[in-house]
Amino acid sequence: MAESKQVFKKVVLAYSGGLDTSVIVRWLQETYNCEVVTFTADLGQGEEVEPARAKAEALGVKEIYIEDLREEFVRDFVFPMFRANAIYEGEYLLGTSIARPLIAKRLIDIANKTGADAISHGATGKGNDQVRFELGAYALKPGVHVIAPWREWDLNSRQKLLDYCEQHDIKVEKKKGKSPYSMDANLLHISYEGEVLEDPWAEAEEDMWRWSVAPEQAPDTPAELTLTYRKGDIVAIDGKEMAAHEVLEYLNKIGGAHGVGRIDIVENRYVGMKSRGCYETPGGTIMLRAHRAIESITLDREVAHLKDSLMPRYAETIYNGYWWSPERKAMQALIDDTQEPVNGDVRLKLYKGNVIVLGRRSDDSLFDEKVATFEDDAGAYDQKDAAGFIKLNALRLRIAASKGRKF
Amino acid sequence: MAESKQVFKKVVLAYSGGLDTSVIVRWLQETYNCEVVTFTADLGQGEEVEPARAKAEALGVKEIYIEDLREEFVRDFVFPMFRANAIYEGEYLLGTSIARPLIAKRLIDIANKTGADAISHGATGKGNDQVRFELGAYALKPGVHVIAPWREWDLNSRQKLLDYCEQHDIKVEKKKGKSPYSMDANLLHISYEGEVLEDPWAEAEEDMWRWSVAPEQAPDTPAELTLTYRKGDIVAIDGKEMAAHEVLEYLNKIGGAHGVGRIDIVENRYVGMKSRGCYETPGGTIMLRAHRAIESITLDREVAHLKDSLMPRYAETIYNGYWWSPERKAMQALIDDTQEPVNGDVRLKLYKGNVIVLGRRSDDSLFDEKVATFEDDAGAYDQKDAAGFIKLNALRLRIAASKGRKF
Amino acid sequence: MAESKQVFKKVVLAYSGGLDTSVIVRWLQETYNCEVVTFTADLGQGEEVEPARAKAEALGVKEIYIEDLREEFVRDFVFPMFRANAIYEGEYLLGTSIARPLIAKRLIDIANKTGADAISHGATGKGNDQVRFELGAYALKPGVHVIAPWREWDLNSRQKLLDYCEQHDIKVEKKKGKSPYSMDANLLHISYEGEVLEDPWAEAEEDMWRWSVAPEQAPDTPAELTLTYRKGDIVAIDGKEMAAHEVLEYLNKIGGAHGVGRIDIVENRYVGMKSRGCYETPGGTIMLRAHRAIESITLDREVAHLKDSLMPRYAETIYNGYWWSPERKAMQALIDDTQEPVNGDVRLKLYKGNVIVLGRRSDDSLFDEKVATFEDDAGAYDQKDAAGFIKLNALRLRIAASKGRKF
Amino acid sequence: MAESKQVFKKVVLAYSGGLDTSVIVRWLQETYNCEVVTFTADLGQGEEVEPARAKAEALGVKEIYIEDLREEFVRDFVFPMFRANAIYEGEYLLGTSIARPLIAKRLIDIANKTGADAISHGATGKGNDQVRFELGAYALKPGVHVIAPWREWDLNSRQKLLDYCEQHDIKVEKKKGKSPYSMDANLLHISYEGEVLEDPWAEAEEDMWRWSVAPEQAPDTPAELTLTYRKGDIVAIDGKEMAAHEVLEYLNKIGGAHGVGRIDIVENRYVGMKSRGCYETPGGTIMLRAHRAIESITLDREVAHLKDSLMPRYAETIYNGYWWSPERKAMQALIDDTQEPVNGDVRLKLYKGNVIVLGRRSDDSLFDEKVATFEDDAGAYDQKDAAGFIKLNALRLRIAASKGRKF
């Protein structure tokens, strides 16, 4: 490998504290004879990040960065994305995709601060995450080097990793109830891949899911809640103002308790293969439906349709790892321009997996009862206008038909 | 009105047998001194159509057409539309929109057959249906005249219609439990508008819904079923081959029993206003999710994304009434071209409003376990290729960043 | 007509001083017994606007607005549109379309200032301009009334207009060399419709064209010029800073002298018919090519492609008259976001109808000679990366082909 | 390199007979100890292909394929692409891109026939052509191996290639007037890259161009010609029926003689860099304009706009090398569906670089003089319909404005 012949002085590693990235610390030190800086972020994955410090210290790491990025994550990444109603391939709410750009950004920030000449991550060579980390890193620091151990080494099984630990005196925690699945979690979602899921016909096992109860196990009594939007973002729940990450934490909790947000899909990865994944996105599932509801009364029709026509491209851009790109920035400019009037309240009911819209209202509502009514509208709308509207819209079809065209 | 001065000999009316269209029969006879031909179709709306015969006869109608169009409707309209995963504004499955083109077509067929020079319908001047009927009619018979009584007369309240009946000796059935809502039904859905729904903040009343139980009232035991697809269409359920309309009838029944398919939305009408509507689409809701599931393993990624990018336009085209248009036909050519390999089975669970995908399989599956596996893939995929893939995809970003661009 | 029964106190009319709009002044006064305010704008149409004052006075008009809007027109309408490389149906540079929103805006401004309750214009009921004027007016002042005499009166021939003048004592100027074509002009273009052009097979006559010489008559010596861009707009020509309208005036003059910018097309009007039009757009033709040239070295690839994919919709939006709409505004936000780095010089040659790009340069250029060179690039680009890039991009095709798919 | 360790028995090489591919023959024989099969195609590049036979024989090649693919190339690749009005980045007519899929197909056909296990080509690692060859090859034969010598060897300069020839006793023809540019030619175009063009500000030298005279050198007398279309393809010129490749040969000749079809652009390559290229596409330039002209009277408006909105993606798909892909096939289905009525004649004038449309006519014309006329239309169009049309199209804007929205 061209890369492995290179010399690096200092490498910033996205470090979880788990087996894989602990091995990577040591492997980097040995392979490149370099200093390793660890970076561990709390993105709301639901595990303590502080324990990573002692583990990194035990591996001889001197510069250790541990950061709570939950608010930045939701405010600057999740919320802007939800303004677009982004869904990948009709189902996936981009929970993993949206966390990667922030990690890439912090890796580069820390590289700049510590004078590191490379970054490293624990993503495999088959997945999307390597692409997302690396595109972000290159976009933010074009001369940076990226070390992707999984593409270089031959430690390609759990047993080999454990052997490596033993040979290199790395302490391995024995977690009880360790999931056999390949998982990723942050405030937006938790994902599962691998194992039985590698057969798309096989049903996912109930004990795989971690964030939500099954609809069958959810309470018999629905929950109702009211979300308040300002410029397309949720700023309060049931009248209580909250920070962005508090909103998502709250919705995850209540959504998960009511069995909301599970999906089981086969998706198309950017690297060219199909893969089966299961996702729990309780808060995101609520937010998508609610955002559409508040937009339904506050957005102009053509603006809404324009957003819908651009959405698949926007979602694909994020899925493929191009958050830090001029095209994402340009699309965001359009999306954000539309959200100025997206203000108001959405009332929802959660019940055994269902997110049911009960009502929506807004001072910026474009819903006009006087015009829309089935009752007498006192002249707000002249029904006779419709005749001309239809006649001219039909004109091209009539001319074509009169000249013999068949449809 | 220019139209009302015109002379028509014979008019084909889309006739339901209800109050409104019965008044229209008489009003047409009187206003235009013309013969009226009635056309009543069974599209699966769940009401007998045969009683319309006696009512039409009582109004002096001599040419009465009553037709069972259920199979044609599902096979030639609903199924082709579902190949596109069509959704309007993120929520609406186009249940009313897709029935109008078939009615327009039959009105024109009958006009041609009976030598009528005009058609007529009972849609109001504020809605989308007038547009859909008339665009279809003009596209299929460019010289036809269309009489839209609601845009002409002043019988703009229920009381005036009842008075008209009394004055003109039209027998009015007193239906018990008559819904106060403006409703439309066919095999794909039933819709509700008007009344309390005219306030988008007001919750829909439980006793409004007719086709589905509330999720709360659905059975505690889920139903499981397996749908078999051939070229993008469902051809069998649980191994039993069915005609298109039988498929939809079956799915409506089982879906409705499990609380599947209710939505409550504010939508943007083609005529320029927002309106609040509630819809029950049990079978369609199942079909959309299942179709995406079978496509997820059988469609190429770029084809799937191409379809997704075109879908909003396709849905809008149908919503706005342009089924009979060269642009719909051209988009359909693209969509149908992609469905050749969309074959296989989808296994689903229905539970209290949820449609849960349990598995999907196909002889045409593009899911490649050998490539996708987290385990050793025996060389099916060379992870080192990813390095070059990322490097070249990043090149434009690196060049830009190295020249000072900020993202 | 519903409208003609209405009472208006004061009407602002877009007044050219010509026969048609002079008749309209009197017709409005008589039909509606209202006061007429005239508005005449210099948009660079090449005719004096001041003479309109005396004509309006002669018709008894008391409030007369005559304004030089050339700079506002080019700076705030033409230039923003050219940032998008907007072309309608592959050929038309939207010269008429882009002037209408400004006129609509000024009509409404003056209506607000003078307390008028209606506006009026001289566009016919068959064309796009009525739509553009009226959509703009309604968007800017939703309660305004619009009087479109051509849709109301029966003065539907030149002779009837002349008769009306005689009956109403309106002085008609006999212009020598009056064109028989229906024409429209402003700084961006001049257009011709009607007469012999109504047969799309008939060749336009040479003496129809007014702003440009035929390529055959253009000088044998080419002209060369250098345009300087700042944020997507031209700010200097051959090193001389110019105001927006001076830029366009200059380019029209030099372009016209070299036979640049004639087109002869059949276009699809928003009102549903095809129409044949000839256009001279010398400056615009130069600007489109030059803007693409400066973008070619300064825009990121995906941004450029995103703009291209959105362009047809943007052009259609303007063509159809929706400049003053939230969807145009949202698209403009995207377009403008991309123009920050569109700075630099384009060198051009004009010769007998040709606009030839000779070179382009920019401090913001993304062209990287080191990477692009056919010579040794000293490691700027590792050709081996291409192998992985291709392999992964081919993966979905290989999997599909290996499972028997035929392309 | 992983590839170079592999063993191949027989390799099919795209062989031009020139220096580079002659070196490749020998290099393949030596590096892989394999048999080389040469394939040389006449795509209308303007050079004899038969001399390649003796050269291949001299290199010890036993299986030599020399084919005239001109008709297949134009009929099955160029013409279908022109139905879409495809242009890449607003300027480039895809002359090189469209030839690669056919070469890839024949390489694979021959590999199948001769039992070869690999193919090879002479494209460099920086360009688009490697991608196009290889994507095509993998799509058509997923297990094939591809050898790209330019990505493997170190013969990265002309001098090293010449040295290699001397060492390996390969006869090198000294061509007089050999162009210093990197060129590619086929019936659709000839391209130039490299040398002075690597500076985008530098003007191309006049003696670089080979297929067309400069507009300045073109005849003073214009040429006129009439093209006849059938289903979107040209089938006759001036009334004379011609095969597809004869059409293009004729148009190249007459276009080149009149200075038509030169462009000088900076384009964005799929591999991530910008590159400067000059192209001569005389026939293609004529065909694009003429095709738009015939479509302008025969295509429905919405179909035309749908095609325009899809075109950038279609062009990008071909540019990037995905001709043999399901997404290109699906888009082609849409495009071809629209071309049924694209029949008729276009009359053109060529003059010193200009392609001027003089007229267009068709039995399938949708141009309706009765409706479009400025004269009295005898009721074909009711101008009063426009009032309702505008009113309803303005409704959403009026409601928004009345609620305080600013545009």
PDB file of C-alpha atoms in Angstrom, chain A residues 217-376:
ATOM      1  CA  GLN A 217     -45.635  -4.038  23.808  1.00  0.00           C
ATOM      2  CA  ALA A 218     -46.501  -0.361  23.712  1.00  0.00           C
ATOM      3  CA  PRO A 219     -49.026   1.115  26.167  1.00  0.00           C
ATOM      4  CA  ASP A 220     -52.719   0.807  25.426  1.00  0.00           C
ATOM      5  CA  THR A 221     -53.131   4.490  26.119  1.00  0.00           C
ATOM      6  CA  PRO A 222     -51.966   6.868  23.434  1.00  0.00           C
ATOM      7  CA  ALA A 223     -49.793   9.873  24.158  1.00  0.00           C
ATOM      8  CA  GLU A 224     -50.663  13.273  22.771  1.00  0.00           C
ATOM      9  CA  LEU A 225     -48.231  16.080  22.281  1.00  0.00           C
ATOM     10  CA  THR A 226     -47.989  19.465  20.600  1.00  0.00           C
ATOM     11  CA  LEU A 227     -44.856  20.536  18.771  1.00  0.00           C
ATOM     12  CA  THR A 228     -44.152  24.196  18.163  1.00  0.00           C
ATOM     13  CA  TYR A 229     -42.188  25.193  15.073  1.00  0.00           C
ATOM     14  CA  ARG A 230     -40.180  28.294  14.374  1.00  0.00           C
ATOM     15  CA  LYS A 231     -38.618  28.657  10.895  1.00  0.00           C
ATOM     16  CA  GLY A 232     -38.976  24.959  10.290  1.00  0.00           C
ATOM     17  CA  ASP A 233     -37.395  23.795  13.543  1.00  0.00           C
ATOM     18  CA  ILE A 234     -39.086  22.528  16.677  1.00  0.00           C
ATOM     19  CA  VAL A 235     -38.541  24.968  19.527  1.00  0.00           C
ATOM     20  CA  ALA A 236     -41.045  23.761  22.091  1.00  0.00           C
ATOM     21  CA  ILE A 237     -43.005  20.689  23.088  1.00  0.00           C
ATOM     22  CA  ASP A 238     -46.304  21.074  24.881  1.00  0.00           C
ATOM     23  CA  GLY A 239     -45.486  24.706  25.325  1.00  0.00           C
ATOM     24  CA  LYS A 240     -42.116  24.139  26.950  1.00  0.00           C
ATOM     25  CA  GLU A 241     -39.179  25.708  25.088  1.00  0.00           C
ATOM     26  CA  MET A 242     -36.291  23.284  24.634  1.00  0.00           C
ATOM     27  CA  ALA A 243     -32.839  23.241  23.113  1.00  0.00           C
ATOM     28  CA  ALA A 244     -32.535  21.261  19.891  1.00  0.00           C
ATOM     29  CA  HIS A 245     -30.997  18.177  21.474  1.00  0.00           C
ATOM     30  CA  GLU A 246     -33.550  18.204  24.264  1.00  0.00           C
ATOM     31  CA  VAL A 247     -36.304  18.135  21.675  1.00  0.00           C
ATOM     32  CA  LEU A 248     -34.852  15.061  20.063  1.00  0.00           C
ATOM     33  CA  GLU A 249     -34.138  13.347  23.361  1.00  0.00           C
ATOM     34  CA  TYR A 250     -37.699  13.942  24.443  1.00  0.00           C
ATOM     35  CA  LEU A 251     -39.180  12.677  21.215  1.00  0.00           C
ATOM     36  CA  ASN A 252     -36.938   9.620  21.208  1.00  0.00           C
ATOM     37  CA  LYS A 253     -38.060   8.722  24.659  1.00  0.00           C
ATOM     38  CA  ILE A 254     -41.768   9.157  24.132  1.00  0.00           C
ATOM     39  CA  GLY A 255     -41.640   7.757  20.598  1.00  0.00           C
ATOM     40  CA  GLY A 256     -39.655   4.717  21.669  1.00  0.00           C
ATOM     41  CA  ALA A 257     -42.054   4.075  24.523  1.00  0.00           C
ATOM     42  CA  HIS A 258     -44.914   3.986  22.022  1.00  0.00           C
ATOM     43  CA  GLY A 259     -43.214   1.711  19.523  1.00  0.00           C
ATOM     44  CA  VAL A 260     -42.578   4.449  16.982  1.00  0.00           C
ATOM     45  CA  GLY A 261     -39.808   4.525  14.392  1.00  0.00           C
ATOM     46  CA  ARG A 262     -38.653   1.045  13.506  1.00  0.00           C
ATOM     47  CA  ILE A 263     -37.853   0.238   9.904  1.00  0.00           C
ATOM     48  CA  ASP A 264     -36.347  -2.777   8.230  1.00  0.00           C
ATOM     49  CA  ILE A 265     -35.010  -2.101   4.747  1.00  0.00           C
ATOM     50  CA  VAL A 266     -32.622  -3.082   2.005  1.00  0.00           C
ATOM     51  CA  GLU A 267     -30.729  -0.008   0.880  1.00  0.00           C
ATOM     52  CA  ASN A 268     -28.288   0.795  -1.888  1.00  0.00           C
ATOM     53  CA  ARG A 269     -24.876   1.799  -0.602  1.00  0.00           C
ATOM     54  CA  TYR A 270     -22.762   4.388  -2.393  1.00  0.00           C
ATOM     55  CA  VAL A 271     -19.999   1.809  -2.798  1.00  0.00           C
ATOM     56  CA  GLY A 272     -22.271  -0.215  -5.058  1.00  0.00           C
ATOM     57  CA  MET A 273     -23.851  -3.008  -3.062  1.00  0.00           C
ATOM     58  CA  LYS A 274     -27.222  -3.563  -1.463  1.00  0.00           C
ATOM     59  CA  SER A 275     -27.320  -4.049   2.282  1.00  0.00           C
ATOM     60  CA  ARG A 276     -30.013  -4.886   4.769  1.00  0.00           C
ATOM     61  CA  GLY A 277     -30.378  -2.627   7.768  1.00  0.00           C
ATOM     62  CA  CYS A 278     -32.779  -2.134  10.632  1.00  0.00           C
ATOM     63  CA  TYR A 279     -33.179   1.277  12.183  1.00  0.00           C
ATOM     64  CA  GLU A 280     -34.901   2.813  15.162  1.00  0.00           C
ATOM     65  CA  THR A 281     -35.569   6.518  14.720  1.00  0.00           C
ATOM     66  CA  PRO A 282     -38.387   7.355  17.110  1.00  0.00           C
ATOM     67  CA  GLY A 283     -37.904  11.106  17.320  1.00  0.00           C
ATOM     68  CA  GLY A 284     -37.016  11.490  13.664  1.00  0.00           C
ATOM     69  CA  THR A 285     -40.127   9.619  12.584  1.00  0.00           C
ATOM     70  CA  ILE A 286     -42.264  11.976  14.617  1.00  0.00           C
ATOM     71  CA  MET A 287     -40.394  15.018  13.314  1.00  0.00           C
ATOM     72  CA  LEU A 288     -40.778  14.074   9.659  1.00  0.00           C
ATOM     73  CA  ARG A 289     -44.530  13.672   9.890  1.00  0.00           C
ATOM     74  CA  ALA A 290     -44.949  16.782  12.011  1.00  0.00           C
ATOM     75  CA  HIS A 291     -42.768  18.912   9.748  1.00  0.00           C
ATOM     76  CA  ARG A 292     -44.819  17.919   6.740  1.00  0.00           C
ATOM     77  CA  ALA A 293     -47.941  18.801   8.700  1.00  0.00           C
ATOM     78  CA  ILE A 294     -46.768  22.288   9.625  1.00  0.00           C
ATOM     79  CA  GLU A 295     -45.514  22.852   6.093  1.00  0.00           C
ATOM     80  CA  SER A 296     -48.863  21.726   4.724  1.00  0.00           C
ATOM     81  CA  ILE A 297     -50.523  24.892   6.013  1.00  0.00           C
ATOM     82  CA  THR A 298     -47.620  27.346   5.778  1.00  0.00           C
ATOM     83  CA  LEU A 299     -45.809  26.548   2.550  1.00  0.00           C
ATOM     84  CA  ASP A 300     -46.888  27.681  -0.866  1.00  0.00           C
ATOM     85  CA  ARG A 301     -47.829  24.823  -3.189  1.00  0.00           C
ATOM     86  CA  GLU A 302     -45.110  25.359  -5.758  1.00  0.00           C
ATOM     87  CA  VAL A 303     -42.475  25.805  -3.092  1.00  0.00           C
ATOM     88  CA  ALA A 304     -43.576  22.557  -1.490  1.00  0.00           C
ATOM     89  CA  HIS A 305     -43.426  20.769  -4.831  1.00  0.00           C
ATOM     90  CA  LEU A 306     -40.046  22.298  -5.631  1.00  0.00           C
ATOM     91  CA  LYS A 307     -38.725  21.006  -2.319  1.00  0.00           C
ATOM     92  CA  ASP A 308     -40.185  17.578  -3.006  1.00  0.00           C
ATOM     93  CA  SER A 309     -38.557  17.451  -6.430  1.00  0.00           C
ATOM     94  CA  LEU A 310     -35.168  18.386  -4.998  1.00  0.00           C
ATOM     95  CA  MET A 311     -35.416  16.188  -1.913  1.00  0.00           C
ATOM     96  CA  PRO A 312     -34.202  12.904  -3.409  1.00  0.00           C
ATOM     97  CA  ARG A 313     -31.040  14.622  -4.608  1.00  0.00           C
ATOM     98  CA  TYR A 314     -30.516  16.337  -1.277  1.00  0.00           C
ATOM     99  CA  ALA A 315     -30.972  13.051   0.599  1.00  0.00           C
ATOM    100  CA  GLU A 316     -28.626  11.227  -1.756  1.00  0.00           C
ATOM    101  CA  THR A 317     -26.029  13.966  -1.316  1.00  0.00           C
ATOM    102  CA  ILE A 318     -26.049  13.473   2.440  1.00  0.00           C
ATOM    103  CA  TYR A 319     -26.226   9.694   2.225  1.00  0.00           C
ATOM    104  CA  ASN A 320     -23.212   9.608  -0.067  1.00  0.00           C
ATOM    105  CA  GLY A 321     -21.172  11.758   2.280  1.00  0.00           C
ATOM    106  CA  TYR A 322     -21.239  15.166   0.600  1.00  0.00           C
ATOM    107  CA  TRP A 323     -22.504  17.273   3.485  1.00  0.00           C
ATOM    108  CA  TRP A 324     -19.389  19.420   3.213  1.00  0.00           C
ATOM    109  CA  SER A 325     -19.844  20.285  -0.415  1.00  0.00           C
ATOM    110  CA  PRO A 326     -20.909  23.314  -2.394  1.00  0.00           C
ATOM    111  CA  GLU A 327     -23.931  21.480  -3.818  1.00  0.00           C
ATOM    112  CA  ARG A 328     -25.313  20.651  -0.359  1.00  0.00           C
ATOM    113  CA  LYS A 329     -24.726  24.242   0.655  1.00  0.00           C
ATOM    114  CA  ALA A 330     -26.570  25.512  -2.428  1.00  0.00           C
ATOM    115  CA  MET A 331     -29.542  23.205  -1.873  1.00  0.00           C
ATOM    116  CA  GLN A 332     -29.602  24.214   1.794  1.00  0.00           C
ATOM    117  CA  ALA A 333     -29.819  27.854   0.710  1.00  0.00           C
ATOM    118  CA  LEU A 334     -32.969  27.036  -1.220  1.00  0.00           C
ATOM    119  CA  ILE A 335     -34.439  24.942   1.584  1.00  0.00           C
ATOM    120  CA  ASP A 336     -33.705  27.456   4.309  1.00  0.00           C
ATOM    121  CA  ASP A 337     -35.149  30.248   2.181  1.00  0.00           C
ATOM    122  CA  THR A 338     -38.474  28.436   2.252  1.00  0.00           C
ATOM    123  CA  GLN A 339     -38.636  27.922   6.028  1.00  0.00           C
ATOM    124  CA  GLU A 340     -39.165  31.518   7.128  1.00  0.00           C
ATOM    125  CA  PRO A 341     -42.953  31.066   7.410  1.00  0.00           C
ATOM    126  CA  VAL A 342     -42.852  27.507   8.737  1.00  0.00           C
ATOM    127  CA  ASN A 343     -44.109  28.464  12.166  1.00  0.00           C
ATOM    128  CA  GLY A 344     -46.921  27.127  14.303  1.00  0.00           C
ATOM    129  CA  ASP A 345     -48.150  24.092  16.173  1.00  0.00           C
ATOM    130  CA  VAL A 346     -48.757  20.475  15.280  1.00  0.00           C
ATOM    131  CA  ARG A 347     -50.788  18.263  17.554  1.00  0.00           C
ATOM    132  CA  LEU A 348     -49.976  14.566  17.413  1.00  0.00           C
ATOM    133  CA  LYS A 349     -51.029  11.284  18.891  1.00  0.00           C
ATOM    134  CA  LEU A 350     -48.609   8.395  19.370  1.00  0.00           C
ATOM    135  CA  TYR A 351     -50.097   4.948  19.663  1.00  0.00           C
ATOM    136  CA  LYS A 352     -48.427   1.564  19.239  1.00  0.00           C
ATOM    137  CA  GLY A 353     -46.139   2.556  16.383  1.00  0.00           C
ATOM    138  CA  ASN A 354     -48.461   5.111  14.812  1.00  0.00           C
ATOM    139  CA  VAL A 355     -47.786   8.833  14.565  1.00  0.00           C
ATOM    140  CA  ILE A 356     -51.170  10.425  13.962  1.00  0.00           C
ATOM    141  CA  VAL A 357     -51.614  14.093  13.105  1.00  0.00           C
ATOM    142  CA  LEU A 358     -54.596  15.501  14.985  1.00  0.00           C
ATOM    143  CA  GLY A 359     -54.323  19.127  13.968  1.00  0.00           C
ATOM    144  CA  ARG A 360     -52.064  21.948  12.821  1.00  0.00           C
ATOM    145  CA  ARG A 361     -52.333  25.729  13.172  1.00  0.00           C
ATOM    146  CA  SER A 362     -50.214  28.739  12.401  1.00  0.00           C
ATOM    147  CA  ASP A 363     -50.291  32.496  12.318  1.00  0.00           C
ATOM    148  CA  ASP A 364     -48.611  32.026   8.945  1.00  0.00           C
ATOM    149  CA  SER A 365     -51.239  29.627   7.675  1.00  0.00           C
ATOM    150  CA  LEU A 366     -52.144  29.871   3.996  1.00  0.00           C
ATOM    151  CA  PHE A 367     -55.230  27.755   4.585  1.00  0.00           C
ATOM    152  CA  ASP A 368     -58.121  30.019   3.770  1.00  0.00           C
ATOM    153  CA  GLU A 369     -61.402  28.741   5.176  1.00  0.00           C
ATOM    154  CA  LYS A 370     -63.373  31.350   3.284  1.00  0.00           C
ATOM    155  CA  VAL A 371     -62.062  30.073  -0.029  1.00  0.00           C
ATOM    156  CA  ALA A 372     -61.932  26.372   0.801  1.00  0.00           C
ATOM    157  CA  THR A 373     -65.369  26.003   2.336  1.00  0.00           C
ATOM    158  CA  PHE A 374     -68.035  23.746   0.890  1.00  0.00           C
ATOM    159  CA  GLU A 375     -70.529  26.256   2.158  1.00  0.00           C
ATOM    160  CA  ASP A 376     -71.333  29.577   0.547  1.00  0.00           C
TER     161      ASP A 376
END
